[in-house]
PDB file of N, CA and C in Angstrom:
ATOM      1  N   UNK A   1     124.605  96.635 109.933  1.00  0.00           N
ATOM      2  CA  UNK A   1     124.385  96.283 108.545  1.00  0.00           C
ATOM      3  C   UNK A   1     123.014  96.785 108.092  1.00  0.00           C
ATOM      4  N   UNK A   2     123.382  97.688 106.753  1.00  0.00           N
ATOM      5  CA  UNK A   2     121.582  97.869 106.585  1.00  0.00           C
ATOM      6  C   UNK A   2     121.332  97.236 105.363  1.00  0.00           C
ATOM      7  N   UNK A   3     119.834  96.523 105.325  1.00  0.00           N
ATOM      8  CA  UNK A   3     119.385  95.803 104.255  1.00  0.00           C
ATOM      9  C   UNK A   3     119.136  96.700 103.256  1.00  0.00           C
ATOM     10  N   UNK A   4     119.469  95.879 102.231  1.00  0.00           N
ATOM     11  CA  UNK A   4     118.644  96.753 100.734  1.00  0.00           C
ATOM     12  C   UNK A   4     117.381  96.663 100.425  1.00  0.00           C
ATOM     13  N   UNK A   5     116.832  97.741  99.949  1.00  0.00           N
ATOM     14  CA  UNK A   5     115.539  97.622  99.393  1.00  0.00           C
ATOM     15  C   UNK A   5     115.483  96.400  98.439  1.00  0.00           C
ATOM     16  N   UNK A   6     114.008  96.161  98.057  1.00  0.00           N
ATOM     17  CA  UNK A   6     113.962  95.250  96.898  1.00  0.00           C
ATOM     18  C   UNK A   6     114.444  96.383  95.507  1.00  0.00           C
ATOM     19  N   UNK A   7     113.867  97.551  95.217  1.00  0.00           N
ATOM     20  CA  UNK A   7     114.480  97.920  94.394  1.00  0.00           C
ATOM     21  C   UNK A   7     115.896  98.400  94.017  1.00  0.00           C
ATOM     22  N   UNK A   8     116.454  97.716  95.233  1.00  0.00           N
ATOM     23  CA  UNK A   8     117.831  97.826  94.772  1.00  0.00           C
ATOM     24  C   UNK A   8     119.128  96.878  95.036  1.00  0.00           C
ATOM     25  N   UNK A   9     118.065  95.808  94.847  1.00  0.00           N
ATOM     26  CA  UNK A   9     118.615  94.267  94.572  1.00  0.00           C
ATOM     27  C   UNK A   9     118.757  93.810  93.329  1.00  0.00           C
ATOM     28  N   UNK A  10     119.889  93.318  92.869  1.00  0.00           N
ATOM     29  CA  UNK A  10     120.089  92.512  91.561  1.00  0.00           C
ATOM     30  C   UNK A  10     118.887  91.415  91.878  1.00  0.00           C
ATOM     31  N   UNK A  11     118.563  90.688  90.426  1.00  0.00           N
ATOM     32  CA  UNK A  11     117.730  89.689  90.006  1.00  0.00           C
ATOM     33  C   UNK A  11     118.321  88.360  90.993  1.00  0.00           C
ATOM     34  N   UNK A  12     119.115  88.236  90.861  1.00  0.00           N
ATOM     35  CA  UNK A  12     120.165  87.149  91.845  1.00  0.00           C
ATOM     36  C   UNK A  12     119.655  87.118  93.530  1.00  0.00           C
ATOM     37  N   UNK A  13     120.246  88.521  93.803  1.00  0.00           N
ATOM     38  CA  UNK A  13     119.611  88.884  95.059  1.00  0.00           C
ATOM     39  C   UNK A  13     117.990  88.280  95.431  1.00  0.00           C
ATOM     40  N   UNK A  14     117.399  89.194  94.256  1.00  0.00           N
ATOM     41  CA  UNK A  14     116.332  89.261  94.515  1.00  0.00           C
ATOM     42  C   UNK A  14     115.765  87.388  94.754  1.00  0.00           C
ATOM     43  N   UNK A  15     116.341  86.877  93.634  1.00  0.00           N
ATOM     44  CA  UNK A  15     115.808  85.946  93.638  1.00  0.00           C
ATOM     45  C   UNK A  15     116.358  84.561  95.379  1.00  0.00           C
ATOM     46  N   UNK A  16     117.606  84.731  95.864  1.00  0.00           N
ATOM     47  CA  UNK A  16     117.875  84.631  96.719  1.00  0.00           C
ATOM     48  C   UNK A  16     117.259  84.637  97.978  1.00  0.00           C
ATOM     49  N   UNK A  17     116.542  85.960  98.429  1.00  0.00           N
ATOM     50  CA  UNK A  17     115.567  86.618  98.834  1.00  0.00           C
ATOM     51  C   UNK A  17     114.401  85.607  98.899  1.00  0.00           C
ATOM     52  N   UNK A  18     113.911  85.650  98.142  1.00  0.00           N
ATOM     53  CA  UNK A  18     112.847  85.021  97.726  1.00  0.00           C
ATOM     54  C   UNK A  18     112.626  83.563  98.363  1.00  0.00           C
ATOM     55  N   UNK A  19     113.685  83.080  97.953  1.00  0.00           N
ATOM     56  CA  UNK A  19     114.418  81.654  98.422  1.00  0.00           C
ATOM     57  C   UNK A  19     114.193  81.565  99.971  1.00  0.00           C
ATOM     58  N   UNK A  20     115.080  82.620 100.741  1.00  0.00           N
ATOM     59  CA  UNK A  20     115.077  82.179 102.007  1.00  0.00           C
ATOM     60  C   UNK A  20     113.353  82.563 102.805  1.00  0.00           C
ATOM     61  N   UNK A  21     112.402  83.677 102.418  1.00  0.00           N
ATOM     62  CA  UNK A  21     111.598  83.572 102.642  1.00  0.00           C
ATOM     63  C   UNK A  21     110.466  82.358 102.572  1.00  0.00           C
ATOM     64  N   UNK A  22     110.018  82.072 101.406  1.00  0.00           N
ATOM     65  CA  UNK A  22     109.894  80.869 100.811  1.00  0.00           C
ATOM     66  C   UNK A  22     110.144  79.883 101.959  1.00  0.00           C
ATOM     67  N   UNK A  23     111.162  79.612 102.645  1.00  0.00           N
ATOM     68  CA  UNK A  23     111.673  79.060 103.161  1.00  0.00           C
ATOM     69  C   UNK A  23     111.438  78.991 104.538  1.00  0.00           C
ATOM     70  N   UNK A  24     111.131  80.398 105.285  1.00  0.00           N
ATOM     71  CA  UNK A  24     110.402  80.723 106.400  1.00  0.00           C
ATOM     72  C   UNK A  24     109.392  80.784 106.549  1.00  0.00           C
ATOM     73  N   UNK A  25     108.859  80.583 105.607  1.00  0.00           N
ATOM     74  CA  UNK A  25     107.612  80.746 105.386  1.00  0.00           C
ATOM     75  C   UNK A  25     107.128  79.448 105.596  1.00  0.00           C
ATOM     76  N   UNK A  26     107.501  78.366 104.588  1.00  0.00           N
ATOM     77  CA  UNK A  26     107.582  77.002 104.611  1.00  0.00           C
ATOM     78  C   UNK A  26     107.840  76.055 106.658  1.00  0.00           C
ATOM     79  N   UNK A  27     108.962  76.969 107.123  1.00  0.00           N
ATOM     80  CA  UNK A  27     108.712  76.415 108.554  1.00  0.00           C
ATOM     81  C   UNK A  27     107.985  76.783 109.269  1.00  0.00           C
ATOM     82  N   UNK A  28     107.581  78.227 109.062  1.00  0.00           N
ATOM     83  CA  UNK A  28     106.370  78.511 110.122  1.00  0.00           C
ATOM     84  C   UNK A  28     104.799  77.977 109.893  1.00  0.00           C
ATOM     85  N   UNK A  29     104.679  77.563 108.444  1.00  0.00           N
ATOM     86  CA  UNK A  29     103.991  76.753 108.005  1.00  0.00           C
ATOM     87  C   UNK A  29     103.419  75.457 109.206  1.00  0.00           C
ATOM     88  N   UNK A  30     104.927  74.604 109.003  1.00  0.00           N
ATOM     89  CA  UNK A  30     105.206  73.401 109.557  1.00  0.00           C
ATOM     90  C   UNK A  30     104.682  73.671 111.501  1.00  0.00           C
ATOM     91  N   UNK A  31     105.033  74.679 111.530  1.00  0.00           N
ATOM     92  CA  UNK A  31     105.199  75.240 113.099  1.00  0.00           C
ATOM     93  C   UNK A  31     103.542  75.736 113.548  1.00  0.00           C
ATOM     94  N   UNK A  32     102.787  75.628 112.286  1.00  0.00           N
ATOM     95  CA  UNK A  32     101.487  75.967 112.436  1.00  0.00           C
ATOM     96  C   UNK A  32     101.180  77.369 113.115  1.00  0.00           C
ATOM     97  N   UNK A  33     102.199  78.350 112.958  1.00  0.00           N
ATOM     98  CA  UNK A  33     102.255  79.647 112.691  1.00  0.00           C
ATOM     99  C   UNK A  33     101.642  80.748 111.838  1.00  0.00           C
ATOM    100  N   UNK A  34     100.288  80.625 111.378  1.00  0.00           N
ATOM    101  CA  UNK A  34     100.109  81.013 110.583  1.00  0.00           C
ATOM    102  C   UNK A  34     100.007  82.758 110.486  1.00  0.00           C
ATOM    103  N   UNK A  35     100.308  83.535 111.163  1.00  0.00           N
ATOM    104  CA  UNK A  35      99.924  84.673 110.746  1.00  0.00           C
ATOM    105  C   UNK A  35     101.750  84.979 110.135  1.00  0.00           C
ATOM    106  N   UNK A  36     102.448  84.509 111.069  1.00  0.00           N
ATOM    107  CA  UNK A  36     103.882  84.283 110.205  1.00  0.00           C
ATOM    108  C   UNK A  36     103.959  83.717 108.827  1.00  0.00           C
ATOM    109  N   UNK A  37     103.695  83.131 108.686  1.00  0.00           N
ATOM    110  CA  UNK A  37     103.918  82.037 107.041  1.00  0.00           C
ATOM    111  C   UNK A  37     102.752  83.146 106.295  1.00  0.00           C
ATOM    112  N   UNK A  38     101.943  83.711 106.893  1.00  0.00           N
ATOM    113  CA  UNK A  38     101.409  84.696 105.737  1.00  0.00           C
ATOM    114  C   UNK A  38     102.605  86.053 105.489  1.00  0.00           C
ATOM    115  N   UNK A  39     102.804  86.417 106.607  1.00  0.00           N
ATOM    116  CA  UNK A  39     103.592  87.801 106.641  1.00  0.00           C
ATOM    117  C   UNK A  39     104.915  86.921 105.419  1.00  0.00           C
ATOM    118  N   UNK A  40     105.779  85.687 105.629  1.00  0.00           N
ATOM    119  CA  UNK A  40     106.574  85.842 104.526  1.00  0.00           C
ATOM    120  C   UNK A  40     106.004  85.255 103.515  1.00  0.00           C
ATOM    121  N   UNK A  41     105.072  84.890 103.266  1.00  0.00           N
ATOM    122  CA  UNK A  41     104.743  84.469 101.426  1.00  0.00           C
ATOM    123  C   UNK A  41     103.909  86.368 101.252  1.00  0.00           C
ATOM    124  N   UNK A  42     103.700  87.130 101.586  1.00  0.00           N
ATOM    125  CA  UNK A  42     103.377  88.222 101.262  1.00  0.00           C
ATOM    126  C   UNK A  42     104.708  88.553 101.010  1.00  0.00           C
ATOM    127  N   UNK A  43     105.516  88.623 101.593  1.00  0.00           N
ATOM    128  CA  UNK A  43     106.847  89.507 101.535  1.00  0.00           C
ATOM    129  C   UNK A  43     108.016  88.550 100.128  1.00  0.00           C
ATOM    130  N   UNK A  44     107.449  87.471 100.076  1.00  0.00           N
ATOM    131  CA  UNK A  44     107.756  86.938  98.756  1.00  0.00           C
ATOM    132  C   UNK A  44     107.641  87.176  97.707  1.00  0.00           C
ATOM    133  N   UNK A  45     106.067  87.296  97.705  1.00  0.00           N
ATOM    134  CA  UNK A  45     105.557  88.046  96.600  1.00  0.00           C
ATOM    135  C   UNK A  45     105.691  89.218  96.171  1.00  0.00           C
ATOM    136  N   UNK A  46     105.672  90.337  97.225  1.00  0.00           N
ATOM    137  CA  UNK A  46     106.387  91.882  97.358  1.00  0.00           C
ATOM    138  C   UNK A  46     107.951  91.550  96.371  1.00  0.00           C
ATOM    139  N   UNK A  47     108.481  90.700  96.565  1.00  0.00           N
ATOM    140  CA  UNK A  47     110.169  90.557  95.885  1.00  0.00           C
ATOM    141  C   UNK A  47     109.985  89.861  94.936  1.00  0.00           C
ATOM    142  N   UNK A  48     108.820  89.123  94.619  1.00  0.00           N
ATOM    143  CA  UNK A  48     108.825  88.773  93.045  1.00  0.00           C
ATOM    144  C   UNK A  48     108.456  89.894  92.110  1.00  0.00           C
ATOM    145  N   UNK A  49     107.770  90.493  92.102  1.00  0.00           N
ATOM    146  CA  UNK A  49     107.051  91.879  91.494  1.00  0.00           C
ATOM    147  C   UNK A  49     108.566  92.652  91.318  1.00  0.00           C
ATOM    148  N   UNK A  50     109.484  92.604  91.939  1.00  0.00           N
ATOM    149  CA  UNK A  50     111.023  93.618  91.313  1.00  0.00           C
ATOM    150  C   UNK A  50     111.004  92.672  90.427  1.00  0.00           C
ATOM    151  N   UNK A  51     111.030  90.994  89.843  1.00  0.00           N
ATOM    152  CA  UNK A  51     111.533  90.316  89.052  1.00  0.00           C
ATOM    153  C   UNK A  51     110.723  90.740  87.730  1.00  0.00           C
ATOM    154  N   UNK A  52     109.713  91.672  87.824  1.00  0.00           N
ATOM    155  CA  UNK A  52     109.080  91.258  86.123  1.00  0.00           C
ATOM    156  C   UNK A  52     108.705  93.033  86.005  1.00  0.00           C
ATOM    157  N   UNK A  53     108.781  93.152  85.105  1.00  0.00           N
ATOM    158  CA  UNK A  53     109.645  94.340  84.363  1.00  0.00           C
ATOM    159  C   UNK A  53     107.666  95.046  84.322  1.00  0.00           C
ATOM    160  N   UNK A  54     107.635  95.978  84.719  1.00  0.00           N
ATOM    161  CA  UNK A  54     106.076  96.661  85.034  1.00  0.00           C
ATOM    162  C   UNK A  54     105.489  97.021  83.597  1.00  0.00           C
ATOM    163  N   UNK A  55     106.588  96.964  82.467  1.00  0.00           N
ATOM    164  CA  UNK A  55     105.674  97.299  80.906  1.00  0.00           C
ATOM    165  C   UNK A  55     105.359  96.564  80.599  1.00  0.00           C
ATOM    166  N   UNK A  56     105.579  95.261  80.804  1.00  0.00           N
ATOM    167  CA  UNK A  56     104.853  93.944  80.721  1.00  0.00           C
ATOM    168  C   UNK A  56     102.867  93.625  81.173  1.00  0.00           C
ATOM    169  N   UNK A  57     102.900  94.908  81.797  1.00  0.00           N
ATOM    170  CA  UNK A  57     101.118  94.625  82.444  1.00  0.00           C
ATOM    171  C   UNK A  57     100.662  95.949  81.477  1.00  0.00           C
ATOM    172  N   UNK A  58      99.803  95.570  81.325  1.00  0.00           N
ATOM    173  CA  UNK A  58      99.118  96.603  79.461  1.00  0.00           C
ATOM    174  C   UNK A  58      97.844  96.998  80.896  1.00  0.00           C
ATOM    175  N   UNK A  59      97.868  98.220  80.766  1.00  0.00           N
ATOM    176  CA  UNK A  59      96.397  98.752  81.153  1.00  0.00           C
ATOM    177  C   UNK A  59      95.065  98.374  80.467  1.00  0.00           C
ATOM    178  N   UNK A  60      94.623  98.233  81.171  1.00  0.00           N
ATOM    179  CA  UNK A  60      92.923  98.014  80.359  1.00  0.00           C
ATOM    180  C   UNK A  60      93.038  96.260  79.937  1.00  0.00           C
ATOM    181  N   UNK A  61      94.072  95.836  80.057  1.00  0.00           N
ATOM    182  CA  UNK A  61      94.167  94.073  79.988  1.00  0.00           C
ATOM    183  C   UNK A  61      93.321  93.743  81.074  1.00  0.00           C
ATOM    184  N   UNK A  62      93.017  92.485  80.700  1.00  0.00           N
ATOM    185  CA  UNK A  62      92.588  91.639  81.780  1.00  0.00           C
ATOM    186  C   UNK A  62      93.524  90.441  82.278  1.00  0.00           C
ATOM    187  N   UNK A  63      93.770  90.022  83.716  1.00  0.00           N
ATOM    188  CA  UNK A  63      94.438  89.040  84.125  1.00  0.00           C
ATOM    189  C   UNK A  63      94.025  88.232  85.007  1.00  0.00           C
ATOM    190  N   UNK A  64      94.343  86.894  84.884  1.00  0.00           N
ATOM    191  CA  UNK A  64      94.198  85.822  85.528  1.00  0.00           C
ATOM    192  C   UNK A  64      95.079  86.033  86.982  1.00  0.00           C
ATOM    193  N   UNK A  65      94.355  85.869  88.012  1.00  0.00           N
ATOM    194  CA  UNK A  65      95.262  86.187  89.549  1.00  0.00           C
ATOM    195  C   UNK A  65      95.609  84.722  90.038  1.00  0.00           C
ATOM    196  N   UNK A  66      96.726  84.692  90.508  1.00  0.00           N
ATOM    197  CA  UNK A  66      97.726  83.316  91.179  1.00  0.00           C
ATOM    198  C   UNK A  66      97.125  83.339  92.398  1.00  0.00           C
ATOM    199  N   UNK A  67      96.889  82.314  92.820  1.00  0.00           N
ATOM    200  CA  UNK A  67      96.335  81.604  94.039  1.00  0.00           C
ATOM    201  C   UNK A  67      94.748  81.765  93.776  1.00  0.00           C
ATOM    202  N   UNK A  68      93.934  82.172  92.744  1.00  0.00           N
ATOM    203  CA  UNK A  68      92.789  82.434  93.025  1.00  0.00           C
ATOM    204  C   UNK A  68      92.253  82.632  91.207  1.00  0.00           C
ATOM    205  N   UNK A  69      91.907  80.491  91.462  1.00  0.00           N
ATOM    206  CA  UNK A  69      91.066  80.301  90.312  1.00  0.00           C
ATOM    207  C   UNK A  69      89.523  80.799  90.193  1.00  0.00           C
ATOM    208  N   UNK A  70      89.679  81.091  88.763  1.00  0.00           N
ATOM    209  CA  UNK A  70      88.284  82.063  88.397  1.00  0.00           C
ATOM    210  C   UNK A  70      88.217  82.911  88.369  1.00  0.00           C
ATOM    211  N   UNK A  71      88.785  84.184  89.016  1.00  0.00           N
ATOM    212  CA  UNK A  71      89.293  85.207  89.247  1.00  0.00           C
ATOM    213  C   UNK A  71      90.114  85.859  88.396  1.00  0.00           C
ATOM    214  N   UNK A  72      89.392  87.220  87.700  1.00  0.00           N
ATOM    215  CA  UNK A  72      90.202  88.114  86.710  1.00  0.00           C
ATOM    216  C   UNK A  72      90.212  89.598  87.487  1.00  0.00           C
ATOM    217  N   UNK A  73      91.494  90.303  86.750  1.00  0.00           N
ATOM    218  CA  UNK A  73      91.554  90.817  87.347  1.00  0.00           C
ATOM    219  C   UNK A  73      91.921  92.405  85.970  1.00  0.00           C
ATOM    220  N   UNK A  74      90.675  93.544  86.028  1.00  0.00           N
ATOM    221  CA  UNK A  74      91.489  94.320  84.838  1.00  0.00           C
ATOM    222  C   UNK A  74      92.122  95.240  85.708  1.00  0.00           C
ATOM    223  N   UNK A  75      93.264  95.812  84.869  1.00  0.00           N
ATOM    224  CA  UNK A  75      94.606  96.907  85.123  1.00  0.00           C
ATOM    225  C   UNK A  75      93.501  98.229  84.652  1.00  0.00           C
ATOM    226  N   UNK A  76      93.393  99.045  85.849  1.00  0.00           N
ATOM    227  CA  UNK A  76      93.403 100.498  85.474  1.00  0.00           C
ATOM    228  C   UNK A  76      94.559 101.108  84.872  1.00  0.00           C
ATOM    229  N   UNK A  77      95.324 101.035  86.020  1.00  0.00           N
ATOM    230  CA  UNK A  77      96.609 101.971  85.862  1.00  0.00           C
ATOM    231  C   UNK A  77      97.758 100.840  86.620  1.00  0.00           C
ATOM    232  N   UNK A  78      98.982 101.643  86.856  1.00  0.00           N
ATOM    233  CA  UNK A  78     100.046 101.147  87.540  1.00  0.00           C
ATOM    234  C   UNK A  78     100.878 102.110  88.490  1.00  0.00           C
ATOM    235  N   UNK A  79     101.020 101.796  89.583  1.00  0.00           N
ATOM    236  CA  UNK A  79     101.896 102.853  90.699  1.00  0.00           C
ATOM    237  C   UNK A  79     102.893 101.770  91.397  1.00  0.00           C
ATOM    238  N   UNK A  80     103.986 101.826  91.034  1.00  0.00           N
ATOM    239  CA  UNK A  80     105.247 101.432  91.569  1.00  0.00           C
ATOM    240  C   UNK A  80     105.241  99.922  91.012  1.00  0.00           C
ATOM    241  N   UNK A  81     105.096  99.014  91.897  1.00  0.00           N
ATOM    242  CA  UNK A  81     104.903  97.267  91.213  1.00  0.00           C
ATOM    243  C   UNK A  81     103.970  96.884  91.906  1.00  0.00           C
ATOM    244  N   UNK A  82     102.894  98.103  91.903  1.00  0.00           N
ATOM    245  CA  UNK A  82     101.055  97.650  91.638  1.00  0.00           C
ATOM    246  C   UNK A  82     100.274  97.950  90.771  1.00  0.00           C
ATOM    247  N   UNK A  83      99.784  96.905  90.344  1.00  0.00           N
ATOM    248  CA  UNK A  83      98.092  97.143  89.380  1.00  0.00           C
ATOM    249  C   UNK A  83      97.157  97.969  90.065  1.00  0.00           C
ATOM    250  N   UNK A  84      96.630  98.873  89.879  1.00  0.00           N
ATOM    251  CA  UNK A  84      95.619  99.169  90.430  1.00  0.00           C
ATOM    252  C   UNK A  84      94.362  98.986  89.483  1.00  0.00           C
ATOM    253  N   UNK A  85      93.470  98.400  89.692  1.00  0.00           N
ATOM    254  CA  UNK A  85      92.144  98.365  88.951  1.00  0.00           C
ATOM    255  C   UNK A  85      90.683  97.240  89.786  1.00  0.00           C
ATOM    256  N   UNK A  86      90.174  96.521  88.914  1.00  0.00           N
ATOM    257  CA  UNK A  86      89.438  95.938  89.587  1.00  0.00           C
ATOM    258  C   UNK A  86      88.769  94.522  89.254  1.00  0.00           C
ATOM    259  N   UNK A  87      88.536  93.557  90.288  1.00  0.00           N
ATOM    260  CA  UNK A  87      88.288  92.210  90.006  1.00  0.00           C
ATOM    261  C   UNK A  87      87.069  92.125  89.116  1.00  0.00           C
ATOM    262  N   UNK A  88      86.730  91.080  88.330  1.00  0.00           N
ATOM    263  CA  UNK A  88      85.769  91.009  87.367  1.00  0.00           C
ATOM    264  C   UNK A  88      84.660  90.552  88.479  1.00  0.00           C
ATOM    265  N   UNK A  89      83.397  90.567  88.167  1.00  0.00           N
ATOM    266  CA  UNK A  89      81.532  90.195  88.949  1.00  0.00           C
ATOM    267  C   UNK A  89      82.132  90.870  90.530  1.00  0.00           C
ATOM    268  N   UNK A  90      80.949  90.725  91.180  1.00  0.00           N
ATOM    269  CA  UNK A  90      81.181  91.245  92.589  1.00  0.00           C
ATOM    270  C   UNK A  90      81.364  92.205  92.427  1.00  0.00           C
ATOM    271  N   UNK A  91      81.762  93.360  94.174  1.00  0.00           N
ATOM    272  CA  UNK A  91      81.309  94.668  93.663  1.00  0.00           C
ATOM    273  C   UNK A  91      82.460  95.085  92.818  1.00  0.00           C
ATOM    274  N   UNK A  92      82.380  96.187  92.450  1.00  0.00           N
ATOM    275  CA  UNK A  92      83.374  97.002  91.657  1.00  0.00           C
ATOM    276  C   UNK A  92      84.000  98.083  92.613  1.00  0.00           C
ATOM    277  N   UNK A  93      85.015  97.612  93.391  1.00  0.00           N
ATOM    278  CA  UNK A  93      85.945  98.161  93.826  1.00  0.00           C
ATOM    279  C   UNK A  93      87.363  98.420  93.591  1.00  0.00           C
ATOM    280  N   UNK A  94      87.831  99.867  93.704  1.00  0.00           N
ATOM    281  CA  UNK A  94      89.253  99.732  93.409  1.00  0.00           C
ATOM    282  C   UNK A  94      90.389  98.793  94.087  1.00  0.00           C
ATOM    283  N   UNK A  95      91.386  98.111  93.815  1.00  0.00           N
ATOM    284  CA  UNK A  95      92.049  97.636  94.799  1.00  0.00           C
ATOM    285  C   UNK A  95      93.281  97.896  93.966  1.00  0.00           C
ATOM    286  N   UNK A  96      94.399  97.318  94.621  1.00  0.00           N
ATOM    287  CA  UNK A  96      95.853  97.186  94.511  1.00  0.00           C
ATOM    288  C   UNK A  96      96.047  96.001  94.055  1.00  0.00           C
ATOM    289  N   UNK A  97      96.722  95.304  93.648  1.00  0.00           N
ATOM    290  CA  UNK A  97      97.496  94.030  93.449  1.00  0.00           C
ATOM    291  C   UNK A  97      99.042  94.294  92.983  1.00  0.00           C
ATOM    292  N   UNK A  98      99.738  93.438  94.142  1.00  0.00           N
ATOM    293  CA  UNK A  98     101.453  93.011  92.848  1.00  0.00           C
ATOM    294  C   UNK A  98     101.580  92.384  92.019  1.00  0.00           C
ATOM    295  N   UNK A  99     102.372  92.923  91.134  1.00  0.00           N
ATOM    296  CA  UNK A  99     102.134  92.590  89.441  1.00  0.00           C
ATOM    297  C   UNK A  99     102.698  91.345  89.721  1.00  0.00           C
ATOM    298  N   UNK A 100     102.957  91.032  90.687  1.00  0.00           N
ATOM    299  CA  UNK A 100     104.002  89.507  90.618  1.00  0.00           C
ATOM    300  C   UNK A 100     102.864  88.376  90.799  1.00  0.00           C
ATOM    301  N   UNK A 101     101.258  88.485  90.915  1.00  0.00           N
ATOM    302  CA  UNK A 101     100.275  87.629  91.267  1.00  0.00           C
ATOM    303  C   UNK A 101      99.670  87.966  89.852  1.00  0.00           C
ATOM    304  N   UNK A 102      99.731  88.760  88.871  1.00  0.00           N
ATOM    305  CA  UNK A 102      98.701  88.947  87.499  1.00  0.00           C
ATOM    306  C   UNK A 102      99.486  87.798  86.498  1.00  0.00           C
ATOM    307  N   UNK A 103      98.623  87.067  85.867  1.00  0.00           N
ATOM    308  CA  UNK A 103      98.915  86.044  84.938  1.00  0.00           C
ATOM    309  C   UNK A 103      98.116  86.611  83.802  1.00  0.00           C
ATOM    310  N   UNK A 104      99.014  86.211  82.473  1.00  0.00           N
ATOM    311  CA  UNK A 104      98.226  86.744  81.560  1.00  0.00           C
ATOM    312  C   UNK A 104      96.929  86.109  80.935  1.00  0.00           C
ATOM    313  N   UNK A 105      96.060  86.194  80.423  1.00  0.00           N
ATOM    314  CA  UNK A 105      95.038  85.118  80.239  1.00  0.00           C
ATOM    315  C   UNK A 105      95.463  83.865  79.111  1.00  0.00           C
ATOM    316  N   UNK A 106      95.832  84.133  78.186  1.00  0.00           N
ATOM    317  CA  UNK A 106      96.467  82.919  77.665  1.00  0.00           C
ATOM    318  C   UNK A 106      97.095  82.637  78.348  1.00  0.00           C
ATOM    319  N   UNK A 107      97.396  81.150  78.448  1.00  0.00           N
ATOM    320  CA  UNK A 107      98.758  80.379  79.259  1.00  0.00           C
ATOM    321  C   UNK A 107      99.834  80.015  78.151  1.00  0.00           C
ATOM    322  N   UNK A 108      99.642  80.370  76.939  1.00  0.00           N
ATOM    323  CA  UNK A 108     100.424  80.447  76.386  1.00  0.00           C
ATOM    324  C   UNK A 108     101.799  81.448  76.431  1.00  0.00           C
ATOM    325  N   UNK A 109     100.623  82.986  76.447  1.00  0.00           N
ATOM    326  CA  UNK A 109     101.671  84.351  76.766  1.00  0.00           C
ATOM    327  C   UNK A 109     103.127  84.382  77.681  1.00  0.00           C
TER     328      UNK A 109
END
């Protein structure tokens, strides 16, 4: 049996996916496993980023990052279902992020 990519999973799938990781993640948690319970909440997040549509992240925006209050984050550009740009104070380095961790700054949006 070969698995599907995330990009070529329905929303269902995807979201499914998500679910059972989430989920392994959650026992290896419990199991005090931790380099496991990181590898699947990374790989969670990797399959949330197919869920939100990449024209949705405006270059040159700034965003609020999930798991990490205080923390903004502006969009240079975009390559596949990553931000590439860079965190606000501290140094100014390029990095990556999945668009599935950028929040918009209103919490309204």
């Amino acid at each position: 049996m070969t698995e599907k990519s995330y990009a070529e999973m329905t929303e269902q799938e995807l979201r499914e996916e998500i679910a059972k990781l989430k989920e392994k993640a959650r026992k290896a948690e419990q199991l005090g496993i931790v380099n496991e319970y990181a590898v699947y909440e990374r790989k969670a997040t990797m399959a949330a980023a197919y869920l939100i549509d990449p024209k949705t992240i405006v270059k040159g925006e700034m965003y609020r990052i999930d798991g990490a209050p205080g923390e903004f984050f502006k969009v240079e550009y975009l390559k596949g279902r990553f931000a590439w740009g860079y965190r606000l104070g501290g140094d100014r380095f390029e990095e990556a992020l999945p668009i599935s961790i950028l929040l918009p700054m209103k919490a309204g949006k």
